[in-house]
């Protein structure tokens, strides 16, 4: 039966009645709005039918159930049935059926069973708790800061007046609907979304959730804010990206995590790219945007806020994104708020309500039909080739601006108290235990490192080639005075290579940092778990690099042949590269980009090498630079390598006089540099301390940045 015929035979109620009353004035509206109303009526009718099907046995008596049964039986009849017509008339409490039958014989469907007649329907599933977000008279002004110089030069000047970005903004976002914030660039859309997501505190006004004061820390637990930038690890596939997040959110059941991932992939129409890596070269902009939305949906947020989800997408991708959001809002009863820059007719078909703002003020809040009526009341006729919102954006400057209300006359903000029935029972907590977080992040990090083929080949080939090169240059250094200088040069160059070779990981750390901050600030896992997991990944990885370098250089040079000394050399090299890795990780926590981070690492390593004691001894340094000597990891690494080599050859002579007497042995060489045999373990302990210190500093800086993003 066509939608229009069914629409005439069903008595509408509520929202349907309002739409039909608006249709009576269709002759006054534009052709576009008439088509829009027809689509809206069909969609509302379908929603009403679904609701009636869920509750069809609630208000039916026995006769109604029998009629319903007969109707369903008729619907299932095959095409050979003699039953020809079945007009229906549905009221609010009963069904009246007029059945015209041309013959008394009917064909019973093959799949019909008399047990179905007595089978009771399953009770409808309990819908999830919904939340209505309300903003009342929101004002926001950037805090003005006066520099100390200006305050000193002009102490009597009053502070500049506040320039409000948002003025008297009021809105209501309902569950199961899409509210679009529309306006030109600079209208304050992103600022308003940050306030609604509790990331910014308004200067004046109220935010209410289900008519109760909104508490930011609790609201973040049931909401999700999606910025414009798509942040996903490009070396993971779509399904892997979802599964690792679901594993952290649903730690008790792996099957539940798989089901959640499958549901999100289907809802967002990403089945065809489920096993494709989340890379800009492999996925389109719309697909990557839907992946970002899916990561938010895995939390099952009750309120979803998106900052221009269609920005930078073509019309087809933008339409796919909004249709996915439309489906999510309907199926999950989610309150969806989004900002949009280009309101095409195709995109507006998925939007329920609009908030049109200009220069931080509200010009319209309501449906598209009401906007059309508002424009008609002002004498603006919408052209047939435009929709009302597109036309309103064109004549924005000609529309009357709302009367400005000073913040002092606006309603005072409602202060949160523990006695109020708000969302205070929600506490910020993590879904997974620390052990589960470390295990999951460890598996994810290993997968990323393994797929970074370029990094693996670079580090392993460097270790082999540089080790072989140094071994052939310093081959068979010997045990004479020249051998002493060669050993010192070999160890110094070894330090330079090992400490600088780990800078290849800097761009990876810098690119992953915003993803880590976003995941940690949203409560997906603890940052300490990430630090511990990444440490567990790099321990065996850098041990393999140390083994390749040590075996390729040690025996070619002809260093001490004791097995214990060789294994000590491997351990010292391993701890050196671990310390360098931690230092690069610490730099990546605050470096603005890869170029600045590389510059800082290069300058720092040069300073460490300068004060290591290789070029100038500690006794020859100025007093005010002595502290840098003890802060240099090079110093302890060089001391450990020298002590390891010469403690093995403590009784070996390194130089003979003309009369055949030994000039100095290994123990005397160590003593001349102020070292003892135990220095190799002392230097090793200090290097381990640097390794731990840099990782703790990395955790502190990231934690500070993550806490700022939560406010």
XYZ file of C-alpha atoms in Angstrom:
711
model
C 0.000 0.000 0.000
C 1.535 3.367 -0.891
C 2.651 5.617 1.901
C 0.283 8.425 0.958
C -2.814 6.119 1.024
C -1.867 4.736 4.401
C -1.238 8.231 5.629
C -4.830 9.232 4.758
C -6.350 6.220 6.510
C -4.485 6.665 9.784
C -5.623 9.273 12.194
C -2.550 11.144 13.256
C -1.874 12.332 16.766
C 0.712 14.573 18.397
C 3.528 15.413 16.062
C 1.690 13.880 13.073
C -1.261 16.220 13.642
C 1.063 19.199 13.711
C 2.623 18.162 10.417
C -0.798 17.701 8.790
C -1.912 21.111 9.987
C 1.226 22.580 8.433
C 0.450 20.740 5.180
C -2.875 22.590 4.930
C -0.973 25.789 4.339
C 1.193 24.235 1.651
C -0.069 26.635 -0.969
C 1.789 29.428 0.829
C 5.104 27.582 0.904
C 7.855 26.929 -1.588
C 7.948 23.784 -3.774
C 11.010 22.550 -1.871
C 9.246 22.721 1.484
C 6.219 20.836 0.141
C 8.490 17.978 -0.916
C 10.284 18.182 2.426
C 6.966 17.935 4.318
C 5.951 14.866 2.323
C 9.214 13.144 3.235
C 8.833 14.233 6.862
C 5.275 12.888 7.017
C 6.367 9.518 5.631
C 9.223 9.278 8.106
C 7.032 10.253 11.074
C 4.375 7.754 9.987
C 6.958 4.966 9.859
C 8.229 5.865 13.321
C 4.678 5.828 14.648
C 4.032 2.438 13.066
C 7.155 0.991 14.686
C 6.032 2.333 18.057
C 2.576 0.858 17.592
C 4.052 -2.520 16.652
C 6.095 -2.582 19.842
C 3.027 -1.839 21.944
C 0.314 -3.356 19.787
C -1.080 -5.643 22.519
C -1.108 -3.052 25.273
C -4.446 -1.360 24.587
C -6.163 -4.093 22.504
C -9.112 -6.135 23.699
C -9.768 -9.654 22.475
C -11.657 -8.512 19.390
C -8.832 -6.158 18.430
C -6.301 -8.986 18.778
C -8.433 -11.231 16.583
C -8.697 -8.522 13.951
C -4.957 -7.974 14.150
C -4.408 -11.698 13.714
C -6.696 -11.792 10.667
C -4.896 -8.805 9.199
C -1.482 -10.451 9.635
C -2.851 -13.669 8.144
C -4.023 -11.744 5.134
C -0.728 -10.019 4.721
C 1.024 -13.425 4.586
C -1.319 -14.841 1.909
C 0.335 -15.898 -1.352
C -0.458 -14.148 -4.599
C -2.816 -16.969 -5.627
C -5.274 -16.041 -2.879
C -8.739 -14.970 -3.915
C -8.699 -12.224 -1.304
C -8.420 -9.006 -3.218
C -8.795 -5.892 -1.132
C -8.308 -4.943 2.489
C -8.830 -1.276 3.333
C -7.872 -0.475 6.911
C -8.961 2.272 9.215
C -6.946 2.581 12.432
C -8.104 4.605 15.436
C -6.385 5.104 18.776
C -8.058 2.152 20.537
C -9.390 -0.281 17.892
C -9.173 -1.526 14.337
C -12.106 -1.425 11.962
C -11.707 -3.658 8.966
C -13.801 -3.722 5.807
C -13.016 -6.899 3.925
C -14.344 -7.450 0.434
C -14.136 -11.085 -0.631
C -15.117 -12.241 -4.116
C -15.252 -15.932 -3.127
C -15.592 -17.910 0.059
C -12.457 -19.957 -0.494
C -9.047 -18.789 0.639
C -5.676 -20.400 0.566
C -4.005 -21.085 3.890
C -0.356 -20.034 3.852
C 2.143 -22.817 4.159
C 4.077 -21.156 6.954
C 1.017 -20.578 9.123
C 0.642 -22.506 12.371
C -2.265 -22.497 14.789
C 0.252 -22.218 17.578
C 0.966 -18.693 16.395
C -2.581 -17.758 17.321
C -2.026 -18.459 20.981
C 1.638 -17.470 21.156
C 2.034 -14.328 23.262
C 4.302 -11.643 21.890
C 7.626 -10.860 23.546
C 7.477 -7.843 25.811
C 9.144 -4.789 24.296
C 12.738 -4.216 25.381
C 13.281 -1.481 27.924
C 14.668 1.578 26.147
C 17.899 3.035 27.542
C 17.849 6.094 29.755
C 17.647 9.261 27.691
C 18.940 12.741 28.406
C 17.671 16.119 27.297
C 20.300 18.854 27.227
C 19.154 22.412 27.780
C 21.094 25.677 27.650
C 19.681 28.890 29.059
C 21.051 32.335 28.327
C 24.630 31.238 27.663
C 27.254 33.981 27.457
C 30.916 33.390 26.847
C 33.840 35.797 26.665
C 37.492 34.931 26.380
C 39.346 35.809 29.582
C 41.388 38.948 29.040
C 45.001 38.851 30.198
C 47.121 41.931 30.746
C 50.876 41.552 30.428
C 53.105 42.586 33.288
C 54.767 45.213 31.101
C 51.444 46.839 30.198
C 50.292 46.733 33.801
C 53.564 48.322 34.921
C 53.523 51.081 32.276
C 49.804 51.840 32.643
C 48.795 50.830 36.164
C 45.760 53.117 36.280
C 44.168 52.018 33.022
C 41.007 49.957 33.539
C 40.914 46.475 32.036
C 39.411 46.277 28.550
C 35.695 45.386 28.369
C 34.746 41.780 27.774
C 34.063 40.878 24.167
C 31.399 38.194 24.151
C 31.715 35.436 21.578
C 28.306 34.025 22.539
C 25.391 36.133 23.712
C 22.109 34.899 25.187
C 22.201 31.412 23.617
C 19.293 29.160 24.587
C 18.515 25.763 23.100
C 17.084 22.323 23.810
C 18.434 19.054 22.393
C 16.109 16.073 22.724
C 16.914 12.340 22.672
C 16.468 10.526 19.382
C 16.844 13.744 17.387
C 19.576 15.600 15.528
C 20.112 19.234 16.450
C 22.270 21.097 13.929
C 24.051 24.306 14.896
C 24.356 26.324 11.710
C 26.059 29.621 11.031
C 28.786 31.324 9.034
C 32.463 31.085 9.915
C 33.254 32.858 13.164
C 29.670 32.650 14.434
C 30.738 30.709 17.551
C 29.657 27.176 16.613
C 32.771 25.412 17.905
C 32.801 27.486 21.092
C 29.175 26.628 21.750
C 29.886 22.922 21.236
C 32.812 23.107 23.660
C 30.497 24.641 26.251
C 27.755 22.059 25.645
C 30.327 19.269 25.988
C 31.494 20.744 29.340
C 34.966 21.477 27.973
C 34.523 25.211 28.491
C 32.799 27.008 31.325
C 30.345 29.721 30.202
C 30.789 33.214 31.564
C 27.073 33.387 32.367
C 24.095 31.106 31.966
C 22.897 27.630 32.829
C 23.384 24.130 31.475
C 20.757 21.577 32.483
C 20.554 17.847 31.909
C 17.029 16.462 32.317
C 16.152 19.715 34.129
C 18.917 19.252 36.700
C 22.217 21.166 36.887
C 24.901 19.672 34.674
C 28.043 18.543 36.441
C 30.982 18.478 33.974
C 32.827 15.472 35.406
C 29.636 13.408 35.425
C 28.436 14.617 32.044
C 31.640 13.498 30.349
C 30.894 9.995 31.580
C 27.678 9.767 29.544
C 28.648 11.959 26.597
C 31.200 12.021 23.823
C 32.679 14.998 22.016
C 34.117 14.494 18.538
C 36.395 17.281 17.233
C 36.940 18.088 13.573
C 40.274 16.283 13.406
C 40.082 12.538 12.746
C 42.482 10.804 15.130
C 43.138 7.105 14.531
C 46.239 4.947 14.368
C 46.905 4.522 10.631
C 48.621 1.130 10.958
C 45.526 -0.580 12.383
C 42.554 -1.753 10.356
C 39.040 -0.467 10.990
C 37.987 -3.608 12.849
C 41.225 -3.661 14.893
C 40.781 -0.007 15.834
C 37.282 -0.740 17.084
C 38.210 -4.006 18.764
C 41.076 -2.639 20.871
C 38.805 0.172 22.097
C 35.953 -2.264 22.760
C 38.321 -4.597 24.644
C 39.192 -1.775 27.022
C 35.543 -0.769 27.458
C 34.202 -4.336 27.786
C 37.001 -6.235 29.525
C 34.846 -9.015 30.993
C 33.641 -10.551 27.736
C 35.513 -10.889 24.471
C 32.319 -11.947 22.694
C 30.576 -8.779 23.884
C 33.433 -6.708 22.472
C 33.169 -8.523 19.130
C 29.398 -7.988 19.071
C 29.783 -4.282 19.836
C 32.343 -3.908 17.054
C 30.126 -5.756 14.577
C 27.149 -3.588 15.505
C 29.080 -0.339 15.077
C 30.537 -1.438 11.732
C 27.059 -2.273 10.433
C 25.447 0.903 11.807
C 28.128 3.093 10.221
C 28.143 1.160 6.922
C 31.823 0.263 7.145
C 31.538 -3.451 6.384
C 33.316 -3.121 3.024
C 36.396 -1.514 4.669
C 36.422 -3.487 7.941
C 39.830 -5.024 7.147
C 41.369 -1.915 5.579
C 43.921 0.175 7.459
C 42.774 3.558 8.714
C 45.055 5.495 6.410
C 44.351 8.586 4.347
C 45.596 6.760 1.252
C 43.277 3.782 1.763
C 40.079 5.276 3.209
C 38.058 8.243 2.037
C 37.465 11.246 4.262
C 33.904 10.168 5.002
C 34.996 6.657 5.974
C 37.681 7.964 8.313
C 35.141 10.355 9.835
C 32.777 7.442 10.447
C 35.614 5.516 12.100
C 36.059 8.416 14.523
C 32.321 8.436 15.186
C 32.413 4.688 15.755
C 35.094 5.031 18.437
C 32.755 7.386 20.275
C 29.767 5.069 19.812
C 31.570 2.132 21.425
C 31.044 3.935 24.716
C 27.311 4.026 23.975
C 27.106 7.754 24.817
C 23.709 9.169 25.669
C 24.741 12.576 24.294
C 26.918 12.812 21.180
C 28.431 16.145 20.123
C 30.242 16.542 16.806
C 32.143 19.567 15.536
C 31.464 19.891 11.784
C 31.451 16.150 10.954
C 30.848 16.934 7.261
C 33.662 19.481 6.914
C 36.002 18.702 4.031
C 33.821 15.897 2.663
C 32.114 15.614 -0.690
C 28.319 15.585 -0.818
C 28.053 11.790 -0.985
C 30.380 11.215 1.985
C 28.711 13.967 4.001
C 25.296 12.458 3.317
C 26.536 9.017 4.391
C 27.866 10.460 7.657
C 24.590 12.213 8.498
C 22.503 9.197 7.568
C 24.622 7.135 9.945
C 24.034 9.683 12.701
C 20.320 9.684 11.907
C 20.198 5.900 12.259
C 22.164 5.998 15.506
C 19.909 8.644 17.060
C 16.790 6.631 16.175
C 18.046 3.189 17.221
C 19.884 4.176 20.392
C 17.749 7.134 21.542
C 20.905 9.247 21.520
C 20.851 13.018 21.772
C 22.948 14.191 18.817
C 24.224 17.776 18.497
C 26.399 18.770 15.570
C 27.646 21.872 13.859
C 27.406 22.208 10.104
C 28.790 24.782 7.713
C 27.119 24.074 4.350
C 23.428 23.160 4.780
C 22.496 21.435 1.510
C 18.995 20.078 0.970
C 20.223 16.508 0.996
C 21.866 16.900 4.378
C 18.906 18.657 5.951
C 16.667 15.649 5.295
C 18.352 13.884 8.244
C 18.120 16.824 10.696
C 15.224 17.366 13.111
C 15.967 20.785 14.566
C 18.129 23.779 13.697
C 19.906 26.439 15.673
C 20.842 29.317 13.375
C 23.361 31.667 14.958
C 25.136 34.745 13.666
C 27.720 36.814 15.499
C 27.148 34.719 18.611
C 23.363 35.281 18.731
C 20.423 33.016 17.988
C 18.340 33.920 14.940
C 16.212 30.770 14.806
C 15.712 27.621 16.851
C 13.261 25.034 15.581
C 12.351 22.959 12.558
C 13.013 23.836 8.945
C 9.286 24.397 8.386
C 9.207 27.035 11.100
C 12.218 28.732 9.537
C 10.348 28.907 6.234
C 7.337 30.451 7.959
C 9.631 32.878 9.781
C 11.151 34.026 6.494
C 7.691 34.389 4.938
C 6.553 36.502 7.873
C 9.485 38.842 7.230
C 8.585 39.129 3.538
C 11.311 36.807 2.216
C 10.148 34.263 -0.347
C 12.394 31.213 -0.629
C 13.403 30.536 -4.268
C 12.522 27.092 -5.584
C 16.160 26.158 -6.208
C 17.127 26.810 -2.556
C 16.007 25.428 0.770
C 14.986 27.848 3.538
C 18.268 27.479 5.429
C 20.419 28.149 2.373
C 18.349 31.236 1.634
C 18.540 32.370 5.271
C 22.331 32.125 5.115
C 22.313 34.361 2.027
C 20.110 37.058 3.610
C 21.642 36.698 7.069
C 22.644 40.338 7.316
C 19.115 41.449 6.379
C 17.416 39.448 9.120
C 16.510 41.335 12.307
C 19.029 40.799 15.068
C 17.679 39.738 18.489
C 17.633 42.290 21.244
C 20.808 42.160 23.274
C 20.339 41.329 26.944
C 23.122 42.152 29.344
C 24.481 39.200 31.298
C 23.617 40.875 34.574
C 19.913 40.682 33.735
C 20.092 37.067 32.613
C 19.108 34.247 35.034
C 21.841 33.502 37.552
C 23.714 30.247 37.151
C 22.532 27.294 39.214
C 25.255 26.143 41.562
C 25.804 22.457 42.094
C 25.107 21.066 45.537
C 25.457 17.494 46.719
C 21.831 17.402 47.865
C 20.416 18.012 44.415
C 19.240 15.066 42.356
C 21.656 15.450 39.543
C 24.209 13.092 38.034
C 26.554 13.080 40.992
C 26.346 9.282 41.289
C 28.475 8.999 38.155
C 32.127 8.811 39.143
C 35.048 8.988 36.774
C 36.305 5.409 36.634
C 37.978 3.073 34.195
C 36.244 0.068 32.684
C 39.319 -2.188 32.740
C 41.770 -3.161 35.410
C 45.326 -1.955 35.110
C 46.557 -5.428 34.125
C 43.982 -5.706 31.337
C 44.877 -2.223 30.076
C 48.579 -3.065 29.959
C 47.902 -6.371 28.176
C 45.636 -4.808 25.558
C 47.894 -1.820 24.930
C 50.908 -4.145 24.750
C 49.270 -6.182 21.969
C 48.295 -3.014 20.129
C 51.781 -1.494 20.398
C 53.450 -4.694 19.203
C 51.163 -4.790 16.178
C 52.040 -1.171 15.336
C 55.797 -1.724 15.752
C 55.685 -4.897 13.666
C 53.864 -3.096 10.854
C 56.335 -0.210 10.876
C 58.553 -2.004 8.380
C 60.645 1.045 7.594
C 61.565 1.568 11.258
C 62.416 -2.101 11.750
C 64.637 -2.280 8.680
C 66.320 1.033 9.475
C 67.233 0.126 13.054
C 68.381 -3.409 12.293
C 70.381 -2.484 9.190
C 71.953 0.484 10.961
C 73.041 -1.730 13.845
C 74.596 -4.284 11.496
C 76.213 -1.882 9.012
C 77.553 0.616 11.551
C 78.842 -2.199 13.757
C 80.574 -3.826 10.802
C 81.966 -0.455 9.657
C 83.402 0.382 13.064
C 84.738 -3.142 13.418
C 86.650 -2.882 10.159
C 87.980 0.578 11.035
C 89.176 -0.361 14.545
C 89.993 -3.959 13.639
C 92.405 -5.653 16.074
C 93.133 -2.553 18.112
C 95.834 -4.384 20.050
C 97.222 -3.853 23.534
C 99.503 -0.853 23.276
C 99.312 2.874 23.862
C 97.661 3.380 20.483
C 95.113 0.705 21.359
C 94.106 2.723 24.419
C 93.276 5.754 22.270
C 91.468 3.595 19.719
C 89.300 2.020 22.397
C 88.337 5.450 23.721
C 87.429 6.642 20.216
C 85.439 3.462 19.538
C 83.414 3.832 22.742
C 82.789 7.531 22.118
C 81.519 6.910 18.595
C 79.439 3.978 19.879
C 77.689 6.347 22.275
C 77.094 8.900 19.551
C 75.573 6.304 17.256
C 73.438 4.601 19.888
C 72.036 7.795 21.388
C 71.281 9.406 18.027
C 69.923 6.316 16.250
C 66.747 6.297 18.342
C 65.587 9.653 16.948
C 63.833 7.753 14.140
C 61.040 6.995 16.589
C 60.409 10.688 17.289
C 57.927 11.287 14.410
C 55.996 8.177 15.463
C 55.761 9.369 19.069
C 54.764 12.907 18.043
C 52.055 11.681 15.647
C 50.604 9.297 18.247
C 50.540 11.894 21.037
C 47.166 13.558 20.186
C 45.584 10.107 19.894
C 46.936 9.112 23.308
C 45.760 12.364 24.870
C 42.286 11.965 23.417
C 41.966 8.344 24.539
C 43.352 9.019 28.009
C 41.291 12.181 28.589
C 38.134 10.283 27.618
C 38.861 7.656 30.269
C 39.597 4.785 27.897
C 42.725 3.813 29.841
C 45.272 5.180 32.272
C 48.327 6.916 30.887
C 50.501 4.967 33.288
C 49.268 1.755 31.618
C 50.312 3.133 28.247
C 53.786 4.012 29.540
C 54.236 0.566 31.065
C 52.979 -1.227 27.931
C 55.235 0.763 25.598
C 58.191 0.013 27.875
C 57.461 -3.714 27.683
C 57.360 -3.469 23.888
C 60.665 -1.640 23.494
C 62.608 -3.787 25.965
C 62.925 -6.853 23.666
C 62.946 -4.726 20.511
C 65.948 -2.658 21.598
C 67.612 -5.753 23.015
C 67.583 -7.230 19.498
C 69.157 -4.022 18.164
C 71.836 -4.191 20.878
C 72.647 -7.819 20.065
C 73.063 -7.049 16.364
C 75.392 -4.121 17.026
C 77.433 -5.822 19.734
C 78.069 -9.046 17.845
C 79.035 -7.193 14.663
C 81.589 -4.890 16.313
C 82.905 -6.638 19.410
C 84.948 -9.471 17.937
C 86.189 -7.537 14.892
C 87.715 -4.891 17.127
C 89.280 -7.502 19.374
C 87.938 -6.431 22.757
C 88.272 -8.587 25.869
C 87.383 -12.176 25.050
C 85.849 -13.136 28.395
C 82.225 -14.221 28.055
C 81.159 -12.241 31.121
C 82.719 -9.076 29.683
C 80.979 -9.610 26.331
C 77.567 -10.068 27.954
C 78.219 -7.029 30.145
C 78.989 -5.065 26.979
C 75.627 -6.154 25.502
C 73.762 -5.123 28.665
C 75.480 -1.709 28.747
C 74.634 -1.090 25.070
C 71.042 -2.192 25.735
C 70.626 0.201 28.658
C 72.147 3.037 26.583
C 69.592 2.644 23.773
C 66.796 2.306 26.348
C 67.888 5.578 27.946
C 68.011 7.263 24.545
C 64.557 5.902 23.719
C 63.170 7.289 26.980
C 64.767 10.664 26.322
C 63.216 10.866 22.832
C 59.878 9.794 24.320
C 60.113 12.601 26.880
C 60.892 15.168 24.163
C 57.893 13.982 22.143
C 55.570 14.754 25.061
C 56.002 18.522 24.718
C 57.555 19.129 21.278
C 55.036 20.990 19.085
C 56.039 19.048 15.976
C 58.643 16.688 14.570
C 61.005 19.444 13.349
C 61.134 21.232 16.700
C 61.535 17.911 18.503
C 64.429 16.858 16.259
C 66.176 20.176 16.852
C 65.801 19.862 20.606
C 67.082 16.268 20.606
C 70.091 17.204 18.481
C 71.063 20.143 20.709
C 70.577 18.086 23.877
C 72.669 15.159 22.656
C 75.413 17.538 21.563
C 75.446 19.076 25.042
C 75.528 15.649 26.683
C 78.482 14.626 24.535
C 80.326 17.874 25.187
C 80.154 17.451 28.974
C 80.740 13.692 28.964
C 84.451 14.049 29.733
C 85.662 12.822 26.353
C 86.747 16.212 24.987
C 87.561 17.841 28.311
C 87.966 16.219 31.695
C 85.973 17.225 34.719
C 89.011 18.820 36.366
C 89.505 21.093 33.354
C 85.847 22.298 33.260
C 84.837 25.648 34.775
C 83.253 25.258 38.172
C 79.898 26.602 37.016
C 79.633 23.831 34.364
C 80.481 20.900 36.615
C 76.773 20.128 37.214
C 76.311 19.474 33.484
C 78.980 16.798 33.666
C 76.905 14.848 36.192
C 73.648 15.412 34.255
C 75.079 13.913 31.068
C 74.082 10.276 30.371
C 77.146 10.113 28.086
C 79.407 10.405 31.128
C 78.024 7.313 32.867
C 77.761 5.310 29.632
C 81.382 6.061 28.709
C 82.573 5.229 32.226
C 80.673 1.926 32.165
C 82.176 0.881 28.808
C 85.715 1.803 29.889
C 85.377 0.064 33.258
C 83.955 -3.052 31.611
C 86.870 -3.321 29.153
C 89.797 -2.431 31.410
C 88.570 -4.372 34.434
C 88.816 -7.475 32.234
C 92.377 -6.499 31.261
C 93.383 -5.045 34.618
C 96.663 -6.961 34.645
C 97.268 -6.614 30.922
C 100.073 -4.261 29.912
C 99.227 -1.442 27.512
C 102.649 -0.108 26.625
C 106.264 -1.040 27.188
C 109.306 1.036 27.913
C 112.600 0.702 26.082
C 114.008 -1.515 28.801
C 111.004 -3.847 28.581
C 109.055 -2.630 31.616
C 105.259 -2.210 31.528
C 104.282 1.430 31.409
C 100.674 0.965 32.512
C 98.153 -1.820 32.826
C 94.341 -1.803 32.639
C 93.903 -0.981 36.333
C 96.233 2.017 36.055
C 94.371 3.299 32.976
C 91.123 3.251 34.955
C 92.809 4.996 37.865
C 94.186 7.718 35.598
C 90.610 8.514 34.535
C 89.357 8.432 38.113
C 87.478 5.148 37.656
C 87.305 1.837 39.493
C 86.352 -1.643 38.384
C 82.930 -1.245 40.012
C 82.158 1.804 37.855
C 80.585 -0.350 35.149
C 77.791 -1.347 37.529
C 77.553 2.135 39.020
C 77.264 3.684 35.562
C 74.722 1.037 34.603
C 72.594 1.840 37.646
C 72.685 5.558 36.899
C 71.684 4.919 33.263
C 68.749 2.834 34.455
C 67.835 5.751 36.690
C 67.877 8.091 33.681
C 65.755 5.577 31.768
C 63.129 5.561 34.522
C 63.353 9.331 35.081
C 62.680 10.244 31.442
C 59.733 7.883 31.295
C 58.278 9.326 34.493
C 58.704 12.843 33.089
C 56.966 11.697 29.896
C 54.060 10.405 31.979
C 53.894 13.615 34.042
C 53.799 15.897 30.990
C 51.164 13.808 29.205
C 49.068 13.556 32.367
C 49.180 17.320 32.742
C 48.117 17.844 29.144
C 45.372 15.233 29.414
C 44.005 16.828 32.586
C 43.842 20.193 30.825
C 41.832 18.692 27.990
C 39.337 17.307 30.536
C 38.507 20.752 31.924
